[in-house]
Short mmCIF file of C-alpha atoms in Angstrom, two decimals:
data_model
loop_
_atom_site.label_atom_id
_atom_site.label_comp_id
_atom_site.label_asym_id
_atom_site.label_seq_id
_atom_site.Cartn_x
_atom_site.Cartn_y
_atom_site.Cartn_z
CA MET A 212 146.43 95.66 89.03
CA GLY A 213 148.99 92.65 88.25
CA ASN A 214 146.74 90.01 87.97
CA ILE A 215 144.27 91.08 85.52
CA LEU A 216 147.22 92.13 83.35
CA ASP A 217 148.28 88.87 83.67
CA LYS A 218 144.94 87.62 82.54
CA ILE A 219 145.06 89.41 79.41
CA ALA A 220 148.46 90.66 78.48
CA LEU A 221 151.46 89.22 76.66
CA SER A 222 154.77 89.90 77.81
CA GLU A 223 155.28 92.15 74.67
CA THR A 224 152.81 94.48 74.97
CA ARG A 225 152.22 94.34 78.88
CA ASP A 226 153.70 97.71 79.44
CA MET A 227 151.15 99.50 76.99
CA THR A 228 148.17 96.90 78.37
CA ASN A 229 149.13 98.33 82.14
CA ARG A 230 148.99 101.92 80.84
CA LEU A 231 145.31 101.18 79.49
CA LEU A 232 144.37 99.66 82.85
CA LYS A 233 145.20 102.37 85.05
CA GLU A 234 143.41 104.86 82.56
CA TYR A 235 140.03 102.88 82.01
CA TYR A 236 140.16 99.78 84.64
CA ILE A 237 137.37 99.61 87.56
CA GLN A 238 138.62 98.43 90.43
CA ASP A 239 136.87 96.44 92.84
CA ASP A 240 136.18 99.63 95.41
CA GLU A 241 134.53 101.88 92.47
CA TYR A 242 132.44 99.30 91.28
CA LYS A 243 130.85 97.75 94.37
CA GLU A 244 130.14 101.54 95.82
CA HIS A 245 129.14 103.40 92.39
CA TRP A 246 128.66 101.01 89.42
CA LYS A 247 127.14 98.66 90.39
CA SER A 248 123.70 99.40 91.75
CA ILE A 249 123.42 101.40 88.03
CA GLN A 250 124.47 97.97 86.34
CA LYS A 251 121.14 96.65 88.69
CA LYS A 252 118.92 99.27 87.15
CA VAL A 253 119.31 97.67 83.95
CA PHE A 254 120.13 94.34 84.03
CA ASN A 255 118.68 91.38 86.58
CA ASP A 256 120.44 88.29 88.64
CA ASN A 257 119.27 86.04 85.13
CA PRO A 258 121.52 83.94 83.69
CA PHE A 259 121.17 84.38 80.03
CA PRO A 260 119.13 83.17 78.21
CA LYS A 261 116.43 83.56 80.16
CA ASN A 262 116.01 88.06 79.61
CA VAL A 263 118.78 89.78 81.79
CA PHE A 264 116.90 92.86 81.35
CA ASN A 265 114.79 94.57 84.01
CA LYS A 266 111.23 95.48 83.27
CA ASN A 267 110.51 98.36 80.41
CA PHE A 268 113.43 98.22 78.49
CA GLN A 269 112.99 97.45 74.63
CA LEU A 270 114.78 94.78 73.04
CA TYR A 271 116.87 94.68 70.09
CA ALA A 272 119.02 91.64 69.06
CA LEU A 273 122.25 91.58 66.84
CA THR A 274 124.90 89.48 65.43
CA SER A 275 128.04 89.57 67.16
CA ALA A 276 131.69 88.55 67.65
CA SER A 277 133.10 91.13 70.04
CA VAL A 278 132.04 93.20 72.96
CA LEU A 279 132.12 96.75 70.67
CA SER A 280 133.71 97.49 67.33
CA GLU A 281 134.78 101.49 66.26
CA GLU A 282 131.30 101.68 64.31
CA GLU A 283 129.16 100.60 67.01
CA TYR A 284 131.05 102.76 69.31
CA ASN A 285 130.90 105.67 66.77
CA ILE A 286 127.16 105.13 66.59
CA LEU A 287 126.52 104.58 70.55
CA ARG A 288 128.16 107.67 70.85
CA GLN A 289 126.30 109.56 68.77
CA CYS A 290 122.64 108.06 69.99
CA LEU A 291 123.68 108.82 73.56
CA LYS A 292 124.46 112.55 72.41
CA LEU A 293 121.00 112.91 71.19
CA TYR A 294 118.68 110.97 73.16
CA ASP A 295 121.05 110.56 76.84
CA ASN A 296 123.26 113.36 77.38
CA LEU A 297 123.45 112.35 81.37
CA SER A 298 125.86 109.69 80.05
CA GLN A 299 129.27 110.40 80.50
CA TYR A 300 130.95 106.83 80.34
CA ILE A 301 130.26 103.62 78.78
CA LEU A 302 130.78 100.92 81.26
CA ILE A 303 132.42 97.27 80.25
CA VAL A 304 131.61 94.51 82.62
CA GLU A 305 132.65 91.12 82.38
CA ASP A 306 129.78 88.60 83.58
CA THR A 307 132.00 85.87 85.16
CA LYS A 308 132.50 84.46 88.63
CA GLU A 309 135.79 83.88 87.93
CA LYS A 310 138.77 86.23 89.77
CA TYR A 311 139.97 89.37 88.13
CA PRO A 312 136.81 90.12 85.71
CA ILE A 313 137.35 92.86 82.87
CA ARG A 314 135.60 95.85 83.95
CA LEU A 315 136.71 99.23 81.54
CA LYS A 316 135.12 102.58 82.15
CA ILE A 317 135.35 104.51 78.68
CA PRO A 318 134.52 108.31 78.98
CA LEU A 319 132.52 109.16 75.85
CA GLU A 320 135.00 112.38 74.66
CA CYS A 321 137.48 109.25 73.76
CA GLU A 322 138.20 108.18 70.18
CA TRP A 323 138.18 104.62 69.58
CA LYS A 324 142.34 104.54 69.37
CA ASP A 325 142.36 106.21 72.99
CA PHE A 326 141.56 102.43 74.16
CA CYS A 327 141.83 100.21 71.23
CA PRO A 328 145.09 101.30 69.66
CA SER A 329 146.53 99.45 66.17
CA GLU A 330 149.62 99.03 68.02
CA LEU A 331 148.17 96.78 70.50
CA ASN A 332 146.94 93.41 68.88
CA GLU A 333 146.61 91.50 71.52
CA GLY A 334 145.66 90.94 74.84
CA LEU A 335 143.36 94.15 76.13
CA SER A 336 142.79 94.74 72.24
CA ILE A 337 141.90 91.43 70.50
CA LYS A 338 140.57 89.58 74.26
CA VAL A 339 137.52 92.33 74.38
CA PHE A 340 137.28 94.66 71.47
CA HIS A 341 137.88 92.09 68.32
CA PHE A 342 137.78 88.49 69.72
CA THR A 343 135.54 88.95 72.78
CA GLN A 344 135.69 85.18 74.79
CA GLY A 345 132.87 85.24 77.60
CA ASN A 346 129.76 87.40 78.32
CA TYR A 347 130.22 91.02 79.48
CA TYR A 348 127.10 93.63 80.38
CA VAL A 349 128.11 97.22 78.56
CA PHE A 350 125.48 100.29 79.64
CA SER A 351 126.38 103.93 80.74
CA ASP A 352 126.05 105.85 84.10
CA SER A 353 122.62 106.72 83.24
CA GLY A 354 121.03 103.64 83.17
CA ASN A 355 118.95 104.16 80.04
CA TRP A 356 120.49 101.58 77.92
CA GLY A 357 122.44 98.65 78.19
CA LYS A 358 123.91 96.26 75.96
CA TYR A 359 124.29 92.18 76.94
CA VAL A 360 127.32 90.51 74.84
CA GLU A 361 126.69 86.72 74.63
CA THR A 362 129.74 84.88 72.85
CA ASP A 363 130.24 81.90 74.74
CA ASN A 364 127.20 79.84 72.92
CA TYR A 365 125.05 82.35 70.65
CA ASP A 366 127.33 85.15 69.41
CA ILE A 367 124.48 87.28 69.77
CA ASP A 368 124.09 91.20 71.52
CA ILE A 369 120.99 92.12 72.86
CA TYR A 370 120.84 95.51 73.17
CA GLY A 371 118.29 97.15 75.49
CA PHE A 372 116.58 100.73 75.80
CA LEU A 373 114.81 102.72 77.90
CA PHE A 374 113.49 105.58 75.31
CA PRO A 375 111.92 104.50 71.93
CA GLU A 376 113.38 107.25 70.08
CA MET A 377 117.15 105.92 71.20
CA LYS A 378 116.02 102.21 69.94
CA ILE A 379 114.66 104.13 66.78
CA ALA A 380 117.51 105.83 66.05
CA PHE A 381 119.69 103.16 66.99
CA GLN A 382 118.26 100.47 64.57
CA ASN A 383 118.47 102.90 62.07
CA MET A 384 122.07 103.20 62.00
CA TYR A 385 123.18 100.27 63.49
CA TYR A 386 121.70 97.00 61.69
CA ASP A 387 122.08 93.44 60.48
CA THR A 388 121.89 91.91 57.17
CA SER A 389 118.90 90.08 56.55
CA GLU A 390 121.07 86.54 57.05
CA ASN A 391 122.69 87.54 59.87
CA LYS A 392 118.80 88.11 61.29
CA LEU A 393 117.74 85.02 60.70
CA ARG A 394 120.37 83.54 62.06
CA VAL A 395 119.42 85.53 65.37
CA LYS A 396 115.72 84.10 64.94
CA GLU A 397 116.81 80.60 64.91
CA SER A 398 119.61 80.96 68.14
CA LEU A 399 116.78 82.84 69.98
CA TYR A 400 114.14 80.11 69.26
CA LYS A 401 112.49 78.92 72.52
CA THR A 402 114.11 81.36 74.48
CA GLU A 403 112.06 84.54 76.24
CA TYR A 404 113.83 86.98 73.87
CA PHE A 405 112.14 85.69 70.82
CA ASN A 406 108.94 88.19 70.24
CA CYS A 407 110.51 91.12 72.01
CA VAL A 408 113.79 91.48 70.13
CA GLY A 409 112.78 93.61 67.06
CA LEU A 410 113.97 90.93 64.31
#
C-alpha cells in the first residue's frame, strides 16, 4: 500500500488517505483475477481517441474535469438501481502503464462522503474526484455500462451503455449545456466518436 500512498497523499492527510485506500483500493491480485475480465467486457485495448468500447455499447459524451462528481455519482446510483440491479460496485481504474495505478472499488450503498470526505481536500480526493489528472476506466461488476474519462487532452467523458433505456434515463438526468456540447463536438471532430456520441 505504501507506494500508491506515496503517489497520492501529502504528509498531513496520509493517515486518512491510508484508511480510505485500505477500504476501497483494489490490489493487483484481486484486479487481475476478477475485475480485469469484467473491464474487458466493456472496453477494448484501443488507445483514446480511438473507440475504447466494445461493440453494442451506445455512447454518450460529456465535458469532464474529474472521474466522478457527487451529482454524477448519485445519478449513476439511481440509474443502476432502476436498470442494472446486478451492479453492486462502481470500479475506477486508472488507464496508465506507470507503476501503482489508482484502482478503487466503491460499493453502491456508499454515500459520497464515505469515500470523498470533505476534510480530505488533497490526495485521493483532489487527484481523482476533483481535479483529475490522467485517464480512467469507470464501470460496474455487471459489465453493462462504462465510462472513459480523458483529461490529458480533451477533458471529455465517454459513456457507453448496453441498454438504451439506461442511456436515455442517464441523459435525461445528467446533461451538458449547449456550449459544452459544442465544445465536445469540436473536440471529437475527426475521431471515431463524432457521429455516435448522442450530441
